[in-house]
Each structure stands twice: as C-alpha cells, then as structure tokens.
Tab-separated table of C-alpha atoms in Angstrom:
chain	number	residue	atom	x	y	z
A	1	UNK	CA	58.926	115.127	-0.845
A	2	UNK	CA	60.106	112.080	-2.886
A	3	UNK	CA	63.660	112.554	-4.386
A	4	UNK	CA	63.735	112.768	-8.406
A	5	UNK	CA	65.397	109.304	-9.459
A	6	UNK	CA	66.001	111.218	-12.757
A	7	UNK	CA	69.006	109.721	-14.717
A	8	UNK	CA	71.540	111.123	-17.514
A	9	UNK	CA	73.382	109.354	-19.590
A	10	UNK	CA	76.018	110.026	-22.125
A	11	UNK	CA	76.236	107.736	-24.564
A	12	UNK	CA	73.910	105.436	-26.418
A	13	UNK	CA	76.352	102.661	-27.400
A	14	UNK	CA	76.709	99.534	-26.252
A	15	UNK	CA	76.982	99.983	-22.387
A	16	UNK	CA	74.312	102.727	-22.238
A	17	UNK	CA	71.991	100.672	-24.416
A	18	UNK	CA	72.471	97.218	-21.591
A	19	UNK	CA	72.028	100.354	-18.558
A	20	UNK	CA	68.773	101.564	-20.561
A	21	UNK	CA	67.753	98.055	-20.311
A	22	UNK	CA	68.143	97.590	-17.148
A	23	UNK	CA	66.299	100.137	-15.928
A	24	UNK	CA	63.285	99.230	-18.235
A	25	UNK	CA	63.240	95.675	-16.881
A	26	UNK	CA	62.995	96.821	-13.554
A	27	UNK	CA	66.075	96.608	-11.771
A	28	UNK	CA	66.946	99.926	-11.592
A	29	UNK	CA	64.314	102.464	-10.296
A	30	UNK	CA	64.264	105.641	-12.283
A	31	UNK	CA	61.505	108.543	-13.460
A	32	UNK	CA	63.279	109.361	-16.209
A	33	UNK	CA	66.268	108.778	-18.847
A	34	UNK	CA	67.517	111.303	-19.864
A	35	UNK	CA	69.972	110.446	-22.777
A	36	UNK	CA	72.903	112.666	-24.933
A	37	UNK	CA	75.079	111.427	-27.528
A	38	UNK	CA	76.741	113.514	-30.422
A	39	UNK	CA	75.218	111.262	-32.617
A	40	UNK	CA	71.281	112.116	-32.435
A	41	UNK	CA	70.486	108.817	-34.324
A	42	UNK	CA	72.059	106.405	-32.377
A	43	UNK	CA	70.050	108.095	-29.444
A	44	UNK	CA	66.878	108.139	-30.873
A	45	UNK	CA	67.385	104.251	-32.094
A	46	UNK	CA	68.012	103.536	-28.540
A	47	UNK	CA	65.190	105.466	-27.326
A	48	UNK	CA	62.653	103.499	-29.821
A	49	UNK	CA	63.911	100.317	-28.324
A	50	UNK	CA	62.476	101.412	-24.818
A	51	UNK	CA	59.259	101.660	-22.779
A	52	UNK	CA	59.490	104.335	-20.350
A	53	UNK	CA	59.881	107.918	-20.063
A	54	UNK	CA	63.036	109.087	-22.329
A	55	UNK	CA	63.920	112.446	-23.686
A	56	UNK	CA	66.644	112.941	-25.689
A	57	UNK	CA	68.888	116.308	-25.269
A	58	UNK	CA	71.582	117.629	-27.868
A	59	UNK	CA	74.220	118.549	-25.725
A	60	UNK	CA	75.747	118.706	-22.193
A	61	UNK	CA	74.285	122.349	-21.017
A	62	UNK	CA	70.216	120.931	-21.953
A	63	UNK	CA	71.428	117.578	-19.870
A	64	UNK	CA	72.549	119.028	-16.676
A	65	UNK	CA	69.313	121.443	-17.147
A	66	UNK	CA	67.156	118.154	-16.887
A	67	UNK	CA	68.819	117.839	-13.228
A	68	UNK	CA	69.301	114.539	-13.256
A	69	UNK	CA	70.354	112.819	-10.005
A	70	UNK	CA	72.825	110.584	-11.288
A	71	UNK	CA	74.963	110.838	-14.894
A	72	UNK	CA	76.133	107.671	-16.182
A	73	UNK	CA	79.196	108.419	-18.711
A	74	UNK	CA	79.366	105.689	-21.219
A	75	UNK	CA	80.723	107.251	-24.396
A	76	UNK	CA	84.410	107.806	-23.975
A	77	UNK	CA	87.632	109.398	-22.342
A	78	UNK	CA	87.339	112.270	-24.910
A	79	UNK	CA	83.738	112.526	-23.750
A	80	UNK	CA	84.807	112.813	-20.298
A	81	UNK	CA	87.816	115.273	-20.381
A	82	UNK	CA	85.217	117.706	-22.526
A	83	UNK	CA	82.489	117.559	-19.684
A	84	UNK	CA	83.890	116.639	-16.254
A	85	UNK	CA	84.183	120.322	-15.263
A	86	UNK	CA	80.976	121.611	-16.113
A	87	UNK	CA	79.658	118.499	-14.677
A	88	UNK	CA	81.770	118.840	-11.470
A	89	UNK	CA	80.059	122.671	-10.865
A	90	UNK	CA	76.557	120.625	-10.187
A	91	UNK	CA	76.029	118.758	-6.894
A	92	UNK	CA	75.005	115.592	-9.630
A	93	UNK	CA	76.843	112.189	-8.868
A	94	UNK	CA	79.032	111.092	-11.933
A	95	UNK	CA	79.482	107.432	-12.758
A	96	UNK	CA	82.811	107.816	-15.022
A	97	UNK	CA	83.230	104.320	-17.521
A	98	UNK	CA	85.906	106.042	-18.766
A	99	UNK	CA	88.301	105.548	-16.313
A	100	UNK	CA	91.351	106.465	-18.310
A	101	UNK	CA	90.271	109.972	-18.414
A	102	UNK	CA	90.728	110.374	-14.453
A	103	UNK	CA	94.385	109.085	-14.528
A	104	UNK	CA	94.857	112.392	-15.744
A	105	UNK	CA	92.300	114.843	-14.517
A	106	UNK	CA	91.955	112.869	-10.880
A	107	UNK	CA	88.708	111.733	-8.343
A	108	UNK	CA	88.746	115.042	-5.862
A	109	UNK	CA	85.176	115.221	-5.195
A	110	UNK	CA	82.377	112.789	-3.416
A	111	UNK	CA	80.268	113.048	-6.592
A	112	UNK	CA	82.908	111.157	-8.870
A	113	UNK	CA	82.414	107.467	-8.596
A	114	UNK	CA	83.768	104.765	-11.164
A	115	UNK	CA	82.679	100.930	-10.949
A	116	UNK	CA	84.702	97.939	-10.823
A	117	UNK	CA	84.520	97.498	-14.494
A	118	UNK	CA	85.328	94.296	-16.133
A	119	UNK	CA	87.141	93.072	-12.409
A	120	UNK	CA	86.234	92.636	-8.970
A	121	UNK	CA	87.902	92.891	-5.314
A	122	UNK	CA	88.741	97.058	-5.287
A	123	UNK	CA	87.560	96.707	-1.473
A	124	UNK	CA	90.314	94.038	-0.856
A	125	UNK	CA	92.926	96.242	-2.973
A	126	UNK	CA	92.049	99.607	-1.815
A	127	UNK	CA	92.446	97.984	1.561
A	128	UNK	CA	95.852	96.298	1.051
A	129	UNK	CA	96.992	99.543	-0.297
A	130	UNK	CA	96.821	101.588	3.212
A	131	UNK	CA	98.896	98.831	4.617
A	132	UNK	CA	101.459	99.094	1.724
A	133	UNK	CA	101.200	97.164	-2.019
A	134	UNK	CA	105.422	96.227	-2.894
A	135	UNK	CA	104.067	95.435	-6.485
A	136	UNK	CA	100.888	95.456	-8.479
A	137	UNK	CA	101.004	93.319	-11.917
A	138	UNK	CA	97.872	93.165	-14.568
A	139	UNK	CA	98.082	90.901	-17.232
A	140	UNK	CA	95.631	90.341	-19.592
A	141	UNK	CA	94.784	88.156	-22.420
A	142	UNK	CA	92.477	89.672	-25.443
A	143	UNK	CA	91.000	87.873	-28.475
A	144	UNK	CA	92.855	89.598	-30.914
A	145	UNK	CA	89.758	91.020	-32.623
A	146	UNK	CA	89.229	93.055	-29.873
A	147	UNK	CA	92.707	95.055	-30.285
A	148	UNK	CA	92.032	95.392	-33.993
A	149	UNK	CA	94.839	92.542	-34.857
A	150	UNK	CA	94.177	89.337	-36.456
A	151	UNK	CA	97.361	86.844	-35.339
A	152	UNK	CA	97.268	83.860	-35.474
A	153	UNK	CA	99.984	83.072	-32.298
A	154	UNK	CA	99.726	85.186	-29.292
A	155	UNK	CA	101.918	88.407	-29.418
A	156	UNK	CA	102.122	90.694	-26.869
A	157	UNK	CA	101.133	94.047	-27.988
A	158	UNK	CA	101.724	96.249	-24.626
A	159	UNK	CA	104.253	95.898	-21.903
A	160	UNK	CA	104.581	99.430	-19.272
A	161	UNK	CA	101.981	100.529	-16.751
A	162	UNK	CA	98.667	101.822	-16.610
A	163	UNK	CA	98.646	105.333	-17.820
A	164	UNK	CA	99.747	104.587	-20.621
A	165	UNK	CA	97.789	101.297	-21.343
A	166	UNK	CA	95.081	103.667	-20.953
A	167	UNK	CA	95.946	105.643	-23.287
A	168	UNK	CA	97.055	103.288	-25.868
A	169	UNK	CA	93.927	101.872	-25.589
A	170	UNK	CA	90.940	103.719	-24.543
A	171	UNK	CA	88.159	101.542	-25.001
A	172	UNK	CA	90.370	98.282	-24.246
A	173	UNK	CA	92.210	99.200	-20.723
A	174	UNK	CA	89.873	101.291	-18.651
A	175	UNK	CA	90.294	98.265	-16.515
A	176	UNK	CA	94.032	98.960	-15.928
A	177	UNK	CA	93.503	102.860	-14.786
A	178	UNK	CA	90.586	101.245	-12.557
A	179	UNK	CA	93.173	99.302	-10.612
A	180	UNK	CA	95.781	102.567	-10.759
A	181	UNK	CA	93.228	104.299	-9.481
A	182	UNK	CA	92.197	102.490	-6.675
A	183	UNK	CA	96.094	101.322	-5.557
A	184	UNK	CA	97.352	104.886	-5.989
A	185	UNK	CA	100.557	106.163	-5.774
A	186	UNK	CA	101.643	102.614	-6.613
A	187	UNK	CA	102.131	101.804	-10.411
A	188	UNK	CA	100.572	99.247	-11.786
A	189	UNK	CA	102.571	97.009	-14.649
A	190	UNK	CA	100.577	96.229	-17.206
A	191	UNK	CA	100.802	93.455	-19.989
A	192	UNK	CA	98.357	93.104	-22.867
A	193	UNK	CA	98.425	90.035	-24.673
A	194	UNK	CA	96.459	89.732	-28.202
A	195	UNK	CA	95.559	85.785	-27.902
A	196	UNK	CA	93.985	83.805	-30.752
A	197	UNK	CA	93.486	81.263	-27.805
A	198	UNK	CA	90.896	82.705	-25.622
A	199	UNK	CA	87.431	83.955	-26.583
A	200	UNK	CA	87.258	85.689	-23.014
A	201	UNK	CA	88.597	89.304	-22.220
A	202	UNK	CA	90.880	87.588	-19.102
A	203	UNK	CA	92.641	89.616	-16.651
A	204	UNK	CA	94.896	88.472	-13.514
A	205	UNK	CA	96.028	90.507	-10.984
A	206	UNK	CA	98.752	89.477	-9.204
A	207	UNK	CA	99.689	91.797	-5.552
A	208	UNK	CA	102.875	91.439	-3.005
A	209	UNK	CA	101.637	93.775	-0.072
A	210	UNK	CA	102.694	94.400	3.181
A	211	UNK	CA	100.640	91.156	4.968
A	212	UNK	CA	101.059	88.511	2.137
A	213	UNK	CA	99.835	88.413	-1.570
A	214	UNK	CA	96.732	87.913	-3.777
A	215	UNK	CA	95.697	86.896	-7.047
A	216	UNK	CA	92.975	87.570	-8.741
A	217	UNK	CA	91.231	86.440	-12.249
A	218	UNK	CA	88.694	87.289	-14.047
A	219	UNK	CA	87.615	85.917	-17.939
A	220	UNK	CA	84.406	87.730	-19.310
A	221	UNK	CA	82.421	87.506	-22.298
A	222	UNK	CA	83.203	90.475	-24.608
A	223	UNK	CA	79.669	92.613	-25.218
A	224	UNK	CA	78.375	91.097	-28.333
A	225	UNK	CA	77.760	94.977	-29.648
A	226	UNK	CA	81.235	95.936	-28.864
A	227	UNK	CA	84.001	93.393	-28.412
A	228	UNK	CA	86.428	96.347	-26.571
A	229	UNK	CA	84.554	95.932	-23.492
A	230	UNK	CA	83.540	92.802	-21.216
A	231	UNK	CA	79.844	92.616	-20.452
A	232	UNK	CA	80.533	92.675	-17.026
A	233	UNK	CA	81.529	96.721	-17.166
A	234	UNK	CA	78.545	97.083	-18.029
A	235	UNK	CA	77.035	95.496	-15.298
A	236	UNK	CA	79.053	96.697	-12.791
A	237	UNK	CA	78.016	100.275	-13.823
A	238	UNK	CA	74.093	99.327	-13.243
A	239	UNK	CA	74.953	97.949	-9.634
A	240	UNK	CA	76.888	101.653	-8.777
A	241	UNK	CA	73.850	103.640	-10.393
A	242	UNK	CA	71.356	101.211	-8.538
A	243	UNK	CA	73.475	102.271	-5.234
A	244	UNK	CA	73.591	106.204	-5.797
A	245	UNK	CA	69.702	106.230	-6.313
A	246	UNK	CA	69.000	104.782	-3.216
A	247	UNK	CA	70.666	106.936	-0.912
C-alpha cells in the first residue's frame, strides 16, 4: 500500500505560502495540503492561489484528524508552544520554523525536526560540538526595517546569547536558537546589528573548537512578503519536508 504523502501546515503567511508553492510546482510530492491558520481568510486567499488538492481546517484537533504525514509549522513560537504537545501524542513528523519555541520546551522525540533556516553547515557544527566548541559567536547585520527601526547609522540593538535573542525577537532570531540548538550545552553570543548599510539579512558565525576554528557567512534576501525572515528559511524548510516524505 502506497504511504499517504498528506501534508499539514500551520500557517498561511509568507513561508507557508513559498512551501504551498513548492509543492504545486512540483518539487515536493504531496496528495494533499492540508492548511490551518487562526485567520480563515488568509487561508482561504492562499488556497485560491493554488492548483491542487487543499482543504482548509479551523483548528489543530480537525488537522491532526486529516493524519497528515508531515506538519510544517510556519506561523509562530506562540503557535508552537500552544500545539507541540498535542502534536507530540501523534506518531506525525513536525517541521518546527519556530525554533525559538524549542529553546524552551526542547527536541526529545525523532518526530521533531527543524531546518537550517536562514544558515547552513549544522552537520559541520553539530559535529565540532562532540569534539568540544570553546566559543560560539553570531553576529548579524539587519536592514533596519526589518527590526522595526529606521536609523540612519548602524546601532546595535542586541548584545547576550541566544535565548534571549529569541525571545526578543521572535520572527527575527529563530536563526540564533537554530545554532543553540544544534551546539547545545554551549551558549551561543549573539549580536544584532540594525544596519542602514546592507539590504541582506547577513549572519557570521564565528567557532574556536577543540581541532581549530570556522567561520561561516551567510547574506540572504529578506522574503519580499515579510522582511523578518530570509527567503532562504523558507527554502530550507521545503528541502526537510521533501526529505521526511520520502522515507
């Protein structure tokens, strides 16, 4: 019998509308989307832009009821402390955007996966952190209209670690509790930096570990839809959802 390639997803925003996408042009194989967001409109708009089988549910309960293989979460950390148990009770693989939400609630099960967001080289980190990371540094450099500032010099608007850039700025910094998340127990210092001078969301990762050091950067175009979030989140997302549905 053919396994159901049946997909959920929370949240019909920005990211769920470029995952929708995706999977109507092709490059992800699914039966069925299966969408929930608290606002019914902004689902049903998203649902009129596609050409496939979609059905839109009202809340979480008449989701998991669809039995969807894989759940995408693209809404928010809110969306994700407010579900994750009653999603966790289900054998259905979770794709958490959210990442700030798991800083506090944790990753203890093989059905919770999160994507490399708007960075790259977790394998490389995850594998420097067995052998021992001395320091972990993220710095990165915003356009200020994507912290909700307009200066006209660059001004540092965060200095501490990850947690709590996380939860200073929920839809900004998922990338920081991303990289806590994979180094973990180590802290990860954290520096956000509202610059007039880049139209890129830019992040560098700088790492002293036990065999020598890396550094890493990244500069991504924000979403045009939502300048909080790099494009490439969203794209990292579809290649983790295109992974879960075939196995």
């Amino acid at each position: 019998m053919t396994k159901s390639k049946r997909v959920g997803l929370i949240g019909a925003g920005a990211i769920g509308t470029v995952i929708a996408e995706a999977i109507q042009r092709g490059l992800v194989l699914c039966d069925e989307l299966v969408i929930f967001d608290t606002d019914l409109q902004c689902a049903q708009n998203l649902k009129n832009k596609l050409r496939f089988s979609v059905k839109i549910v009202d809340n979480i309960d008449a989701l998991l009821a669809q039995k969807p293989k894989v759940i995408v979460e693209a809404a928010s950390q809110q969306a994700i402390t407010e579900y994750f148990d009653k999603i966790l009770t289900t054998n259905i693989d979770l794709i958490v955007m959210s990442t700030g939400a798991l800083l506090s609630i944790g990753t203890g099960s093989q059905h919770v996966h999160f994507p490399s967001g708007a960075i790259g080289g977790l394998d490389a980190l995850s594998s420097a952190a067995l052998a021992g990371i001395d320091e972990i540094t993220l710095t990165t450099h915003k356009p200020p209209k994507a912290l909700g500032k307009n200066n006209a010099e660059a001004l540092i608007v965060y200095e501490g670690y990850a947690k709590e850039a996380a939860q200073r700025f929920p839809k900004e910094m998922n990338v920081a509790a991303t990289l806590a998340l994979t180094v973990k127990p180590v802290k990860v210092k954290v520096q956000v930096i509202s610059d007039p001078s880049v139209k890129r969301n830019t992040h560098e990762i700088s790492i002293n570990w036990h065999y020598g050091e890396m550094h890493l950067k990244f500069a991504n175009d924000p979403h045009p839809d939502n300048p909080h979030t790099s494009a490439l989140a969203a794209w990292s997302a579809i290649n983790l959802l295109k992974t879960l549905l075939e196995t």
